[in-house]
Coordinates of N, CA and C and ligand atoms in Angstrom, one line a residue:
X1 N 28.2 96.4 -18.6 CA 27.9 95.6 -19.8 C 26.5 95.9 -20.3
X2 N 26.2 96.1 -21.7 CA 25.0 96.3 -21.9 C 24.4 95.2 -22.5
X3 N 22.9 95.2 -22.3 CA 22.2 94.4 -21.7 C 21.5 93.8 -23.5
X4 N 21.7 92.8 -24.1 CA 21.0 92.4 -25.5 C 19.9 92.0 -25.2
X5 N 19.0 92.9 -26.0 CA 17.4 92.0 -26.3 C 17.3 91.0 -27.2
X6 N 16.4 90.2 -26.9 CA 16.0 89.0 -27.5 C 14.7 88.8 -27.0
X7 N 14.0 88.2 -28.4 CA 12.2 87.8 -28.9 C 12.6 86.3 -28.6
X8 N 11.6 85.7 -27.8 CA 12.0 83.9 -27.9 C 10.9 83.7 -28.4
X9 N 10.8 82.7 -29.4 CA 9.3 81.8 -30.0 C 9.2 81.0 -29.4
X10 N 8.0 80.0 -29.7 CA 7.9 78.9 -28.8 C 9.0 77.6 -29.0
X11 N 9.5 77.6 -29.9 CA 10.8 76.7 -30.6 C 11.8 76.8 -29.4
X12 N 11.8 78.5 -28.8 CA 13.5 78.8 -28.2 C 12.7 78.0 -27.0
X13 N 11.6 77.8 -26.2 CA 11.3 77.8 -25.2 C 11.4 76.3 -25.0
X14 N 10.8 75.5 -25.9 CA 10.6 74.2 -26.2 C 11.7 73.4 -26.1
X15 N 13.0 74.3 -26.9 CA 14.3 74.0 -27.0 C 15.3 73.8 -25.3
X16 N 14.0 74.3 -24.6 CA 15.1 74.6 -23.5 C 16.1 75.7 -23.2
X17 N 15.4 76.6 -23.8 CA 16.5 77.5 -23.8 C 16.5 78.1 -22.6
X18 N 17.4 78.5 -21.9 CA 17.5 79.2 -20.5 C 18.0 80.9 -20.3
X19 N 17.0 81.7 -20.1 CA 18.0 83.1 -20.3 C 19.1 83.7 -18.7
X20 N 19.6 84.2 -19.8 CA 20.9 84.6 -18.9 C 20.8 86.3 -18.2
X21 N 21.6 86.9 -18.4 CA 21.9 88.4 -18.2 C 21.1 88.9 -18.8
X22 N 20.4 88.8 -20.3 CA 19.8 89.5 -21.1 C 18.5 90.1 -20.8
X23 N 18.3 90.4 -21.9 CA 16.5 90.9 -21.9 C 15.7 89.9 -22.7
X24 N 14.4 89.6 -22.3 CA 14.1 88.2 -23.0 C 12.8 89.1 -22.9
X25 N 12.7 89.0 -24.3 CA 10.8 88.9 -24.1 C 9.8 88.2 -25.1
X26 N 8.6 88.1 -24.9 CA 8.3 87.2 -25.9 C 6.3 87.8 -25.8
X27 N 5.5 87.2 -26.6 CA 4.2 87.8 -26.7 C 3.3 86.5 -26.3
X28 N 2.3 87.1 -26.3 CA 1.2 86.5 -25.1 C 0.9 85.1 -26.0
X29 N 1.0 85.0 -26.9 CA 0.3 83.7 -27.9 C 1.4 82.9 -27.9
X30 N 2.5 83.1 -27.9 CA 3.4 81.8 -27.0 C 2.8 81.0 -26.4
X31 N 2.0 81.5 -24.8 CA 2.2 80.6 -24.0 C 0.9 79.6 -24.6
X32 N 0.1 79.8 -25.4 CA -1.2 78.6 -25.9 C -0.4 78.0 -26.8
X33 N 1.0 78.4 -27.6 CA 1.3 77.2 -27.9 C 2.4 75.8 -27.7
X34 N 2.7 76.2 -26.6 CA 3.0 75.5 -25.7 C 2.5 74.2 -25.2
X35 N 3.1 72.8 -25.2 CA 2.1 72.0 -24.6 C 2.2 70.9 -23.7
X36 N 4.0 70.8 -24.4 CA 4.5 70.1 -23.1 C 4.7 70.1 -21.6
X37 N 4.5 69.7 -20.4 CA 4.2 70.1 -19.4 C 5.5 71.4 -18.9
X38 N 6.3 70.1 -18.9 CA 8.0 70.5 -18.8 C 8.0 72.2 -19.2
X39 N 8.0 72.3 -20.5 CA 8.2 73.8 -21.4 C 6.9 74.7 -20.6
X40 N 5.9 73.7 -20.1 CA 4.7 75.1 -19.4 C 5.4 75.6 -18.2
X41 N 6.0 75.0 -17.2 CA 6.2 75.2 -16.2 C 7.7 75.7 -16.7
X42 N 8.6 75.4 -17.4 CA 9.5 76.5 -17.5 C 9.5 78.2 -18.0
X43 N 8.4 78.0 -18.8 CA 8.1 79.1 -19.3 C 7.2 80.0 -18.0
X44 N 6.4 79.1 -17.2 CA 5.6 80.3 -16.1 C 6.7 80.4 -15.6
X45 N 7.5 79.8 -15.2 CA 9.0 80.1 -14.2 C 9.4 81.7 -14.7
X46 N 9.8 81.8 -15.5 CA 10.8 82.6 -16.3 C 9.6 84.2 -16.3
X47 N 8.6 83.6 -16.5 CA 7.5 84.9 -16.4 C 6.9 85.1 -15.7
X48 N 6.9 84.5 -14.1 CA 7.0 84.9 -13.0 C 7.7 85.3 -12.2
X49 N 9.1 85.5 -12.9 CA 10.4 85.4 -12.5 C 10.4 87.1 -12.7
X50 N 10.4 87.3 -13.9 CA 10.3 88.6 -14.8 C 11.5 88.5 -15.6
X51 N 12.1 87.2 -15.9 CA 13.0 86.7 -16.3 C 12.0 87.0 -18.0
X52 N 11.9 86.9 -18.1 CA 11.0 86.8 -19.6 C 9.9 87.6 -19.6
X53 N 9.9 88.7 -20.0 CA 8.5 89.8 -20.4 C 7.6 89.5 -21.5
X54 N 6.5 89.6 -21.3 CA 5.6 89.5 -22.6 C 4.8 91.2 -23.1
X55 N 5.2 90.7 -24.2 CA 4.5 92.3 -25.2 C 3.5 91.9 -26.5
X56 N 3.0 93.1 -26.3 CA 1.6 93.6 -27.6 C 2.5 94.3 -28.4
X57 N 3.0 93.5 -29.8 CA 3.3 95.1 -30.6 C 2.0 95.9 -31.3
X58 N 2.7 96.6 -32.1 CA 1.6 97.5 -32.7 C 1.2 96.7 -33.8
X59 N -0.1 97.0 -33.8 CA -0.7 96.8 -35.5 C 0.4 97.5 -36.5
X60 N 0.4 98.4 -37.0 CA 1.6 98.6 -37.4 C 2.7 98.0 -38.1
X61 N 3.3 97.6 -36.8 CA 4.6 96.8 -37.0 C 4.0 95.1 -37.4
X62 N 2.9 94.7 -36.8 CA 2.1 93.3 -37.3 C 2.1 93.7 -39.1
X63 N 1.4 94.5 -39.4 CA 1.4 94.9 -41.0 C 2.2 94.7 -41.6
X64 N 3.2 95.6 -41.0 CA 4.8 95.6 -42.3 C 5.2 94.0 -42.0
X65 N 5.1 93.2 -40.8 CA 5.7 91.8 -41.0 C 4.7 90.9 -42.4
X66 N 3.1 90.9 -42.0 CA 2.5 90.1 -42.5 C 3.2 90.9 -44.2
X67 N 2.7 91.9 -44.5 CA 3.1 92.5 -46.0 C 4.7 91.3 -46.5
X68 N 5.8 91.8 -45.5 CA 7.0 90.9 -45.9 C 7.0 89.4 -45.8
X69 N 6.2 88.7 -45.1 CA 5.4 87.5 -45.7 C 5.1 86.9 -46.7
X70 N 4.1 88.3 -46.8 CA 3.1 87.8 -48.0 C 4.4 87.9 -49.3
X71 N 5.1 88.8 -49.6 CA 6.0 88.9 -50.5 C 7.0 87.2 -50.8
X72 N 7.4 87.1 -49.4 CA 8.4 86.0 -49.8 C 7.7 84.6 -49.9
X73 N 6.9 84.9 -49.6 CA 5.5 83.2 -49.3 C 6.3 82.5 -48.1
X74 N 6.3 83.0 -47.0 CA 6.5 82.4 -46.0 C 5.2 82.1 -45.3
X75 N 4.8 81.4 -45.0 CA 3.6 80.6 -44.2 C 3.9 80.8 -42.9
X76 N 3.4 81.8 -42.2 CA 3.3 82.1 -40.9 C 2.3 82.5 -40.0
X77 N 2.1 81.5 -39.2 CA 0.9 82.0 -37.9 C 1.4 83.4 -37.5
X78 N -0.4 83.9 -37.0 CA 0.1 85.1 -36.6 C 1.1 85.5 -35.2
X79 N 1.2 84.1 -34.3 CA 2.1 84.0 -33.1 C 3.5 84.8 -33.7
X80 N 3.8 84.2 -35.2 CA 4.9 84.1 -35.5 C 5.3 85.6 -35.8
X81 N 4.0 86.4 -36.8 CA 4.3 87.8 -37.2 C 4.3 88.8 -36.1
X82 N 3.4 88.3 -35.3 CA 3.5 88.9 -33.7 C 5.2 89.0 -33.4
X83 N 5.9 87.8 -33.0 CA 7.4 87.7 -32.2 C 8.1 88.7 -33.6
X84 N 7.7 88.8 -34.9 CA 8.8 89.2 -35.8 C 8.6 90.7 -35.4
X85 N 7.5 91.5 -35.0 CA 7.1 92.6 -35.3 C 7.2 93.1 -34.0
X86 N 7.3 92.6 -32.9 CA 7.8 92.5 -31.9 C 9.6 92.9 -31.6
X87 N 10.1 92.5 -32.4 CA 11.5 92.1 -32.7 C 11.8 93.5 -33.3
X88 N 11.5 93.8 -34.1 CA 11.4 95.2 -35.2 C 11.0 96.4 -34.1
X89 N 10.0 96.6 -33.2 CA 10.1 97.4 -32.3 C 11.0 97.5 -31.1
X90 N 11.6 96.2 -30.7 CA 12.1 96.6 -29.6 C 13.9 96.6 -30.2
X91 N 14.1 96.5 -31.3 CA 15.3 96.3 -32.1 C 15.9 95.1 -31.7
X92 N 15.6 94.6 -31.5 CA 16.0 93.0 -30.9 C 16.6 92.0 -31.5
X93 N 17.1 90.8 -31.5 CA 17.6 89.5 -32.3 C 16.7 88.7 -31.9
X94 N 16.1 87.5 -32.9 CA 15.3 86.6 -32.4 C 15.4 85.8 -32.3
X95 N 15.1 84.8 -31.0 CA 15.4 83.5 -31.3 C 14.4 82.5 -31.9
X96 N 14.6 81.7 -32.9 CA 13.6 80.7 -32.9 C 14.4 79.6 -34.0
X97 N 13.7 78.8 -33.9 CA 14.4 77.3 -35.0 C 13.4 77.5 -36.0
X98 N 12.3 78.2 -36.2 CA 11.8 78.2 -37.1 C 12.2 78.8 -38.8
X99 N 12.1 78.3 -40.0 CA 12.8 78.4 -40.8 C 11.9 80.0 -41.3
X100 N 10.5 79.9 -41.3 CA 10.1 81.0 -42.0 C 10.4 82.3 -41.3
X101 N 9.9 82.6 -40.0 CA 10.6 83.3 -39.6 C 12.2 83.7 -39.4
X102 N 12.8 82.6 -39.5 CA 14.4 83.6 -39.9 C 14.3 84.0 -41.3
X103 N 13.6 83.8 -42.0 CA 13.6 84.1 -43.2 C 13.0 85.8 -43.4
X104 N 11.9 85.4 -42.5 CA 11.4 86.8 -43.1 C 11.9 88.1 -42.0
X105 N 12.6 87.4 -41.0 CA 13.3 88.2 -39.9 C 14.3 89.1 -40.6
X106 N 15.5 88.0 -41.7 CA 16.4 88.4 -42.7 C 16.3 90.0 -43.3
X107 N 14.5 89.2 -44.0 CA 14.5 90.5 -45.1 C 13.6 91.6 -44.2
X108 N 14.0 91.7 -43.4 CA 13.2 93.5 -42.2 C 14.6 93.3 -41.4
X109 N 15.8 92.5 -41.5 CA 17.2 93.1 -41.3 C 17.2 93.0 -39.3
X110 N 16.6 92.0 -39.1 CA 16.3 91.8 -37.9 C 17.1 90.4 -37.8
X111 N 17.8 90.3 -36.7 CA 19.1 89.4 -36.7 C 18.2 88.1 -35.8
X112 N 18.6 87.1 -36.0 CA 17.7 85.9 -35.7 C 18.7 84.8 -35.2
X113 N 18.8 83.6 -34.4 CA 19.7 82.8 -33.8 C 19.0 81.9 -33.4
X114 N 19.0 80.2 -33.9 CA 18.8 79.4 -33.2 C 19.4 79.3 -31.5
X115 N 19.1 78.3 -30.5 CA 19.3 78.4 -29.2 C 20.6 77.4 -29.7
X116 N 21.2 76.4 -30.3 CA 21.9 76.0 -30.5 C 23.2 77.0 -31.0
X117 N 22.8 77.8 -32.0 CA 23.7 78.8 -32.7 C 24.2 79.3 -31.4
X118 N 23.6 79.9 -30.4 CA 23.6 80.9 -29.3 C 25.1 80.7 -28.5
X119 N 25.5 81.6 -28.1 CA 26.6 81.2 -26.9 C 26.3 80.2 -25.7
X120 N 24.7 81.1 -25.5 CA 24.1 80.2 -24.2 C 23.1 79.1 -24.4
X121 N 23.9 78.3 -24.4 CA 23.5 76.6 -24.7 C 23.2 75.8 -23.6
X122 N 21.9 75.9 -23.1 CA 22.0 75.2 -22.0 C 20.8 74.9 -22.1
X123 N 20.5 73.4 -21.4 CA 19.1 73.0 -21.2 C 19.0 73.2 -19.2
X124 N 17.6 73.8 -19.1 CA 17.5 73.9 -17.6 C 17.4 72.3 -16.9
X125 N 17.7 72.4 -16.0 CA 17.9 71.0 -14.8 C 17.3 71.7 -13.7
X126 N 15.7 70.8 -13.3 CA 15.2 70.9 -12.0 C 16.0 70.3 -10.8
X127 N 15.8 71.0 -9.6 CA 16.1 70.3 -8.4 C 15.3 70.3 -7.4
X128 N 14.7 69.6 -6.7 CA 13.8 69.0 -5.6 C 14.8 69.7 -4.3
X129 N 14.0 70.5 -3.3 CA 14.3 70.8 -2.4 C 13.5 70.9 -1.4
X130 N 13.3 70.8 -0.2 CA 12.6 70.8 1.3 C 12.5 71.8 2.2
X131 N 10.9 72.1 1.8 CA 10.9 73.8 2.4 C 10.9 73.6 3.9
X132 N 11.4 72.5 4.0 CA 11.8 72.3 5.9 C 13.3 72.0 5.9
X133 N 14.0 71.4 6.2 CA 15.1 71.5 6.3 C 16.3 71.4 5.3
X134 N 15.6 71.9 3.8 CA 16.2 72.6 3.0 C 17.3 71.3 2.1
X135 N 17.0 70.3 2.8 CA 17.8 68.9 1.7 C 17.0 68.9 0.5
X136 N 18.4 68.6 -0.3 CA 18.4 68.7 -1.9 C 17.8 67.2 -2.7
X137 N 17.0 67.3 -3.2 CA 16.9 66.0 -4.1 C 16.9 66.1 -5.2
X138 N 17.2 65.0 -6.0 CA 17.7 64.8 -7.6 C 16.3 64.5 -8.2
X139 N 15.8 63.8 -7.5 CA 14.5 63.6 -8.0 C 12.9 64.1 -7.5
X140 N 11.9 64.5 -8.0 CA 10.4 64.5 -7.3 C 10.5 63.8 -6.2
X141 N 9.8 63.9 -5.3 CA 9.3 63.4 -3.8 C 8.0 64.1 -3.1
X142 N 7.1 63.6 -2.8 CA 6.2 64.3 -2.1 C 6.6 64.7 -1.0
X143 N 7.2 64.2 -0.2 CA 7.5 65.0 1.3 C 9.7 64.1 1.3
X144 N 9.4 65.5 2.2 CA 10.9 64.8 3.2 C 11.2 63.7 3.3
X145 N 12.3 63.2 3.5 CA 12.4 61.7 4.1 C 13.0 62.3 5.6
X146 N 13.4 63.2 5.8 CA 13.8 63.5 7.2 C 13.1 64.7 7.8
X147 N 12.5 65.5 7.2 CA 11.3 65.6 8.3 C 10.0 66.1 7.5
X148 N 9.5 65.4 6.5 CA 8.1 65.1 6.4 C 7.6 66.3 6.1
X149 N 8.2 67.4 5.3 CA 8.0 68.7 5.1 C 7.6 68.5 3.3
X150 N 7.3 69.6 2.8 CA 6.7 69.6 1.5 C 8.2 69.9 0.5
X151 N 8.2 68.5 -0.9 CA 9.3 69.3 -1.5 C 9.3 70.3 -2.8
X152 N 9.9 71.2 -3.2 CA 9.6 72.0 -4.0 C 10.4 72.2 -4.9
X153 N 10.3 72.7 -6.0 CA 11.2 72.6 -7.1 C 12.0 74.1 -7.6
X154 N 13.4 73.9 -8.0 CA 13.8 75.3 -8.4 C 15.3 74.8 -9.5
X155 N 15.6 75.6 -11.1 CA 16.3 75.5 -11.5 C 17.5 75.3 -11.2
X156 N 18.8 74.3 -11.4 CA 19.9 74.1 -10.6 C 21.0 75.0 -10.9
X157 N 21.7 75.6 -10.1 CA 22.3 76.4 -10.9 C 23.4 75.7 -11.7
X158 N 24.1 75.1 -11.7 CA 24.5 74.0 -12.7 C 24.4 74.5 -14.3
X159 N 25.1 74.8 -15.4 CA 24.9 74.6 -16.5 C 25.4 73.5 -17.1
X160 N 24.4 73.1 -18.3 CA 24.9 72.1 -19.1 C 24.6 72.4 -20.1
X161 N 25.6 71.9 -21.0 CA 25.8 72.1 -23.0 C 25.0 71.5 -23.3
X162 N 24.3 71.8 -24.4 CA 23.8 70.9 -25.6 C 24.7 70.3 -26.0
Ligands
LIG1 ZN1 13.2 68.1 5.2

């Protein structure tokens, strides 16, 4: 099966979105705008994971996005012309809920999906586990209740719909 790329904004990440099989990448100015705790720690997850790559596009490809911008009057941070120009080099589909960027994703013919549109609809679910005797908890806990060990946290594999 061959493997789809996809650009996530901070929208797809915020949204919960969870990646699958694919190729996920996204650019460095994401992670400052990020702010909820929750979306920080999912997002280092996924990028320490290598689950999610971060890229520099080219000045270049930043140009031709800001230029198709400027034409349609879409109001976009440079985070935003970044993930579009991004998207245009690696031939990719983008994810984001944002309206200006699907817009100007449209007109450079770069295919764009809310996380909702998406097949893979899932919001991530933490689970609490014991790096001693490996019992599962539903909720945070500083230590064990059965042997007093540290607990630690990892996505469940579990999916769930939006
Ligand atoms: Zn334990």
């Amino acid at each position: 099966m061959k493997l789809v790329k996809y650009v996530l904004d901070s929208s797809a990440v915020i949204g919960g979105f969870l990646p699958e099989e694919d190729e996920y990448f996204t650019v460095y100015e994401v992670i400052g705008e990020i702010e909820d705790d929750a979306s920080k720690e999912r997002l280092s997850y996924f990028l320490n994971s290598g689950k999610i790559k971060i890229k520099t596009p080219k000045q270049e490809s930043i140009n031709r996005v800001r230029k198709k911008a400027t034409e349609s009057g879409d109001n976009l941070s440079l985070t935003d012309i970044k993930l579009i120009a991004l998207s245009l080099e690696l031939d990719s589909s983008i994810i984001s809920e944002d309206y200006g960027i699907q817009n100007v994703s449209s007109m450079l013919n770069i295919k764009f999906k809310s996380i909702r549109e998406l097949g893979i609809k899932e919001i991530i679910q933490w689970e609490y586990y014991c790096m001693g005797c490996r019992k599962i908890y539903s909720k945070d806990k500083k230590n064990c209740e059965d042997c007093g060990s540290i607990i630690k946290r990892r996505p469940m594999a579990n999916k769930y719909q939006l």
